[in-house]
Amino acid sequence: QKEVEQDPGPLSVPEGAIVSLNCTYSNSAFQYFMWYRQYSRKGPELLMYTYSSGNKEDGRFTAQVDKSSKYISLFIRDSQPSDSATYLCAMSAGNNRLAFGKGNQVVVIP
Amino acid sequence: DAGITQSPRHKVTETGTPVTLRCHQTENHRYMYWYRQDPGHGLRLIHYSYGVKDTDKGEVSDGYSVSRSKTEDFLLTLESATSSQTSVYFCAISDPGQSSGNTIYFGEGSWLTVV
C-alpha cells in the first residue's frame, strides 16, 4: 500500500462549480498536510498548509483534514478557468520529508 | 516566488555523458532537495541535504550524486546519463525554523532529455 493515494483524474468541471479533491494515507504519524498547485511546465506551488485535523479556509479554497479517517480534502468554490492545473497533496510527519500523491488534473471549462 | 533558481532549465544530452544540474537559493533555508517528476510516478525524491556537506539518499538515488559546498547551492550530477533519466527535475527548499517549516518550496524545474 502506498503511503499516499490520490486519484489522478482528470476531473472536468464547468466554470463556477465546486471542485472536490481528496487523498487518503496510511501513515498515522503524518501531522502536516499540504496542497500544491502545478500549472503545466511549472514547478508546484504551495496552495494550502494545515497542521493536524480540522479545516482551513483561504478565499475560494478550503482544506479539510480528518486524521481519524486518514483522509484529506481540498475544495475550490466558484471554480475559474485559471484553476485548471494539477493539484498534489503532500504530508509530513515533521521530519522535513514529504510524501506526495501523484496529482489530480483539474480542467475548468468556461 | 521562493528564491530558487535552477540551471540549466532545458538540456539535451547524449547517453553516457555526465550532466550537472544546479540549484541556487537566496532564502538561506537549511534543507535542499532534488526530485524528479514522471508521468505515472509523480514526484520522487532523489537526494536531499540538511546542511553544508550533509546529504542523504532518497527513494531513487541510483545513478545520481549530489554535493553541497555552500548553503545556497545544491548540485545534482548524473554520472553517466541514461535514457531512463529523461525527466523533469525539481529543486526544493525548506527550513524547520519557519512557521510552516514542514513544507517545501519548489523551483521552476529543469527539463532533461537523454538521447
PDB file of C-alpha atoms in Angstrom, chain B:
ATOM      1  CA  ASP B   1       8.184  33.113  -5.730  1.00  0.00           C
ATOM      2  CA  ALA B   2      10.610  31.388  -3.408  1.00  0.00           C
ATOM      3  CA  GLY B   3      14.123  32.483  -4.303  1.00  0.00           C
ATOM      4  CA  ILE B   4      15.140  29.311  -6.117  1.00  0.00           C
ATOM      5  CA  THR B   5      16.960  29.297  -9.435  1.00  0.00           C
ATOM      6  CA  GLN B   6      17.633  26.136 -11.387  1.00  0.00           C
ATOM      7  CA  SER B   7      20.080  25.861 -14.254  1.00  0.00           C
ATOM      8  CA  PRO B   8      20.033  24.842 -16.970  1.00  0.00           C
ATOM      9  CA  ARG B   9      16.289  24.967 -17.500  1.00  0.00           C
ATOM     10  CA  HIS B  10      16.460  22.767 -20.573  1.00  0.00           C
ATOM     11  CA  LYS B  11      19.153  20.364 -21.698  1.00  0.00           C
ATOM     12  CA  VAL B  12      19.538  17.630 -24.266  1.00  0.00           C
ATOM     13  CA  THR B  13      22.451  15.291 -23.749  1.00  0.00           C
ATOM     14  CA  GLU B  14      23.748  12.026 -25.092  1.00  0.00           C
ATOM     15  CA  THR B  15      23.674   8.679 -23.333  1.00  0.00           C
ATOM     16  CA  GLY B  16      26.798   8.100 -21.298  1.00  0.00           C
ATOM     17  CA  THR B  17      27.727  11.740 -20.752  1.00  0.00           C
ATOM     18  CA  PRO B  18      27.876  13.330 -17.300  1.00  0.00           C
ATOM     19  CA  VAL B  19      25.349  16.051 -16.530  1.00  0.00           C
ATOM     20  CA  THR B  20      25.201  18.513 -13.641  1.00  0.00           C
ATOM     21  CA  LEU B  21      22.114  20.449 -12.644  1.00  0.00           C
ATOM     22  CA  ARG B  22      22.471  23.408 -10.321  1.00  0.00           C
ATOM     23  CA  CYS B  23      20.085  24.770  -7.731  1.00  0.00           C
ATOM     24  CA  HIS B  24      20.721  28.159  -6.146  1.00  0.00           C
ATOM     25  CA  GLN B  25      18.603  29.610  -3.317  1.00  0.00           C
ATOM     26  CA  THR B  26      18.558  33.070  -1.778  1.00  0.00           C
ATOM     27  CA  GLU B  27      16.366  32.128   1.227  1.00  0.00           C
ATOM     28  CA  ASN B  28      19.105  30.716   3.479  1.00  0.00           C
ATOM     29  CA  HIS B  29      16.991  27.592   4.015  1.00  0.00           C
ATOM     30  CA  ARG B  30      18.723  24.685   5.680  1.00  0.00           C
ATOM     31  CA  TYR B  31      17.193  21.841   3.689  1.00  0.00           C
ATOM     32  CA  MET B  32      17.500  21.370  -0.052  1.00  0.00           C
ATOM     33  CA  TYR B  33      16.057  18.574  -2.181  1.00  0.00           C
ATOM     34  CA  TRP B  34      16.196  17.162  -5.669  1.00  0.00           C
ATOM     35  CA  TYR B  35      13.065  15.489  -7.055  1.00  0.00           C
ATOM     36  CA  ARG B  36      12.230  14.044 -10.411  1.00  0.00           C
ATOM     37  CA  GLN B  37       8.695  14.034 -11.769  1.00  0.00           C
ATOM     38  CA  ASP B  38       7.489  11.477 -14.287  1.00  0.00           C
ATOM     39  CA  PRO B  39       4.032  10.550 -15.601  1.00  0.00           C
ATOM     40  CA  GLY B  40       2.517   7.778 -13.526  1.00  0.00           C
ATOM     41  CA  HIS B  41       5.094   8.159 -10.768  1.00  0.00           C
ATOM     42  CA  GLY B  42       4.575  11.659  -9.506  1.00  0.00           C
ATOM     43  CA  LEU B  43       7.323  13.376  -7.546  1.00  0.00           C
ATOM     44  CA  ARG B  44      10.114  11.124  -6.320  1.00  0.00           C
ATOM     45  CA  LEU B  45      12.922  12.197  -4.028  1.00  0.00           C
ATOM     46  CA  ILE B  46      16.423  11.635  -5.408  1.00  0.00           C
ATOM     47  CA  HIS B  47      18.679  13.157  -2.728  1.00  0.00           C
ATOM     48  CA  TYR B  48      18.390  15.786  -0.084  1.00  0.00           C
ATOM     49  CA  SER B  49      20.687  17.896   2.062  1.00  0.00           C
ATOM     50  CA  TYR B  50      20.185  19.006   5.658  1.00  0.00           C
ATOM     51  CA  GLY B  51      23.228  21.251   5.802  1.00  0.00           C
ATOM     52  CA  VAL B  52      26.500  22.090   4.113  1.00  0.00           C
ATOM     53  CA  LYS B  53      28.241  18.839   3.208  1.00  0.00           C
ATOM     54  CA  ASP B  54      25.373  16.849   4.813  1.00  0.00           C
ATOM     55  CA  THR B  55      23.417  14.830   2.283  1.00  0.00           C
ATOM     56  CA  ASP B  56      21.344  11.675   2.203  1.00  0.00           C
ATOM     57  CA  LYS B  57      19.687   9.417  -0.334  1.00  0.00           C
ATOM     58  CA  GLY B  58      16.068   9.474  -1.343  1.00  0.00           C
ATOM     59  CA  GLU B  59      13.985   6.741  -2.929  1.00  0.00           C
ATOM     60  CA  VAL B  60      15.506   6.894  -6.449  1.00  0.00           C
ATOM     61  CA  SER B  61      19.172   7.768  -5.848  1.00  0.00           C
ATOM     62  CA  ASP B  62      20.856   5.183  -8.089  1.00  0.00           C
ATOM     63  CA  GLY B  63      22.834   6.864 -10.872  1.00  0.00           C
ATOM     64  CA  TYR B  64      22.787  10.259  -9.152  1.00  0.00           C
ATOM     65  CA  SER B  65      25.161  12.071  -6.816  1.00  0.00           C
ATOM     66  CA  VAL B  66      24.893  15.418  -5.079  1.00  0.00           C
ATOM     67  CA  SER B  67      27.111  17.979  -3.454  1.00  0.00           C
ATOM     68  CA  ARG B  68      26.518  20.982  -1.250  1.00  0.00           C
ATOM     69  CA  SER B  69      29.580  23.095  -0.535  1.00  0.00           C
ATOM     70  CA  LYS B  70      27.610  26.254   0.314  1.00  0.00           C
ATOM     71  CA  THR B  71      24.249  26.847   1.946  1.00  0.00           C
ATOM     72  CA  GLU B  72      22.867  28.391  -1.220  1.00  0.00           C
ATOM     73  CA  ASP B  73      23.967  25.809  -3.792  1.00  0.00           C
ATOM     74  CA  PHE B  74      22.957  22.177  -4.297  1.00  0.00           C
ATOM     75  CA  LEU B  75      24.281  20.291  -7.304  1.00  0.00           C
ATOM     76  CA  LEU B  76      22.818  17.141  -8.833  1.00  0.00           C
ATOM     77  CA  THR B  77      25.115  15.069 -11.046  1.00  0.00           C
ATOM     78  CA  LEU B  78      24.172  12.267 -13.362  1.00  0.00           C
ATOM     79  CA  GLU B  79      27.412  10.352 -13.578  1.00  0.00           C
ATOM     80  CA  SER B  80      26.619   8.691 -16.911  1.00  0.00           C
ATOM     81  CA  ALA B  81      23.255   9.727 -18.271  1.00  0.00           C
ATOM     82  CA  THR B  82      20.797   7.061 -19.441  1.00  0.00           C
ATOM     83  CA  SER B  83      17.516   7.377 -21.305  1.00  0.00           C
ATOM     84  CA  SER B  84      15.642   6.395 -18.134  1.00  0.00           C
ATOM     85  CA  GLN B  85      16.886   9.636 -16.594  1.00  0.00           C
ATOM     86  CA  THR B  86      14.972  11.708 -19.112  1.00  0.00           C
ATOM     87  CA  SER B  87      12.699  13.645 -16.812  1.00  0.00           C
ATOM     88  CA  VAL B  88      11.909  16.993 -15.288  1.00  0.00           C
ATOM     89  CA  TYR B  89      13.967  17.701 -12.196  1.00  0.00           C
ATOM     90  CA  PHE B  90      12.813  19.979  -9.410  1.00  0.00           C
ATOM     91  CA  CYS B  91      14.899  21.520  -6.700  1.00  0.00           C
ATOM     92  CA  ALA B  92      13.124  22.358  -3.457  1.00  0.00           C
ATOM     93  CA  ILE B  93      13.967  24.029  -0.145  1.00  0.00           C
ATOM     94  CA  SER B  94      12.603  24.065   3.381  1.00  0.00           C
ATOM     95  CA  ASP B  95      13.573  25.321   6.799  1.00  0.00           C
ATOM     96  CA  PRO B  96      12.366  23.807  10.095  1.00  0.00           C
ATOM     97  CA  GLY B  97      12.743  27.197  11.755  1.00  0.00           C
ATOM     98  CA  GLN B  98       9.940  28.691   9.666  1.00  0.00           C
ATOM     99  CA  SER B  99       6.335  28.741  10.857  1.00  0.00           C
ATOM    100  CA  SER B 100       5.470  26.405   8.012  1.00  0.00           C
ATOM    101  CA  GLY B 101       8.756  24.609   8.348  1.00  0.00           C
ATOM    102  CA  ASN B 102       7.418  21.217   7.412  1.00  0.00           C
ATOM    103  CA  THR B 103       6.542  22.284   3.927  1.00  0.00           C
ATOM    104  CA  ILE B 104       8.838  22.754   0.984  1.00  0.00           C
ATOM    105  CA  TYR B 105       9.059  25.251  -1.857  1.00  0.00           C
ATOM    106  CA  PHE B 106       9.906  24.256  -5.397  1.00  0.00           C
ATOM    107  CA  GLY B 107      11.945  25.738  -8.172  1.00  0.00           C
ATOM    108  CA  GLU B 108      10.718  26.029 -11.753  1.00  0.00           C
ATOM    109  CA  GLY B 109      12.242  22.775 -12.959  1.00  0.00           C
ATOM    110  CA  SER B 110      14.956  21.566 -15.306  1.00  0.00           C
ATOM    111  CA  TRP B 111      13.869  19.569 -18.344  1.00  0.00           C
ATOM    112  CA  LEU B 112      16.465  16.945 -19.237  1.00  0.00           C
ATOM    113  CA  THR B 113      16.351  14.766 -22.337  1.00  0.00           C
ATOM    114  CA  VAL B 114      18.863  11.956 -22.758  1.00  0.00           C
ATOM    115  CA  VAL B 115      19.148  10.729 -26.343  1.00  0.00           C
TER     116      VAL B 115
END
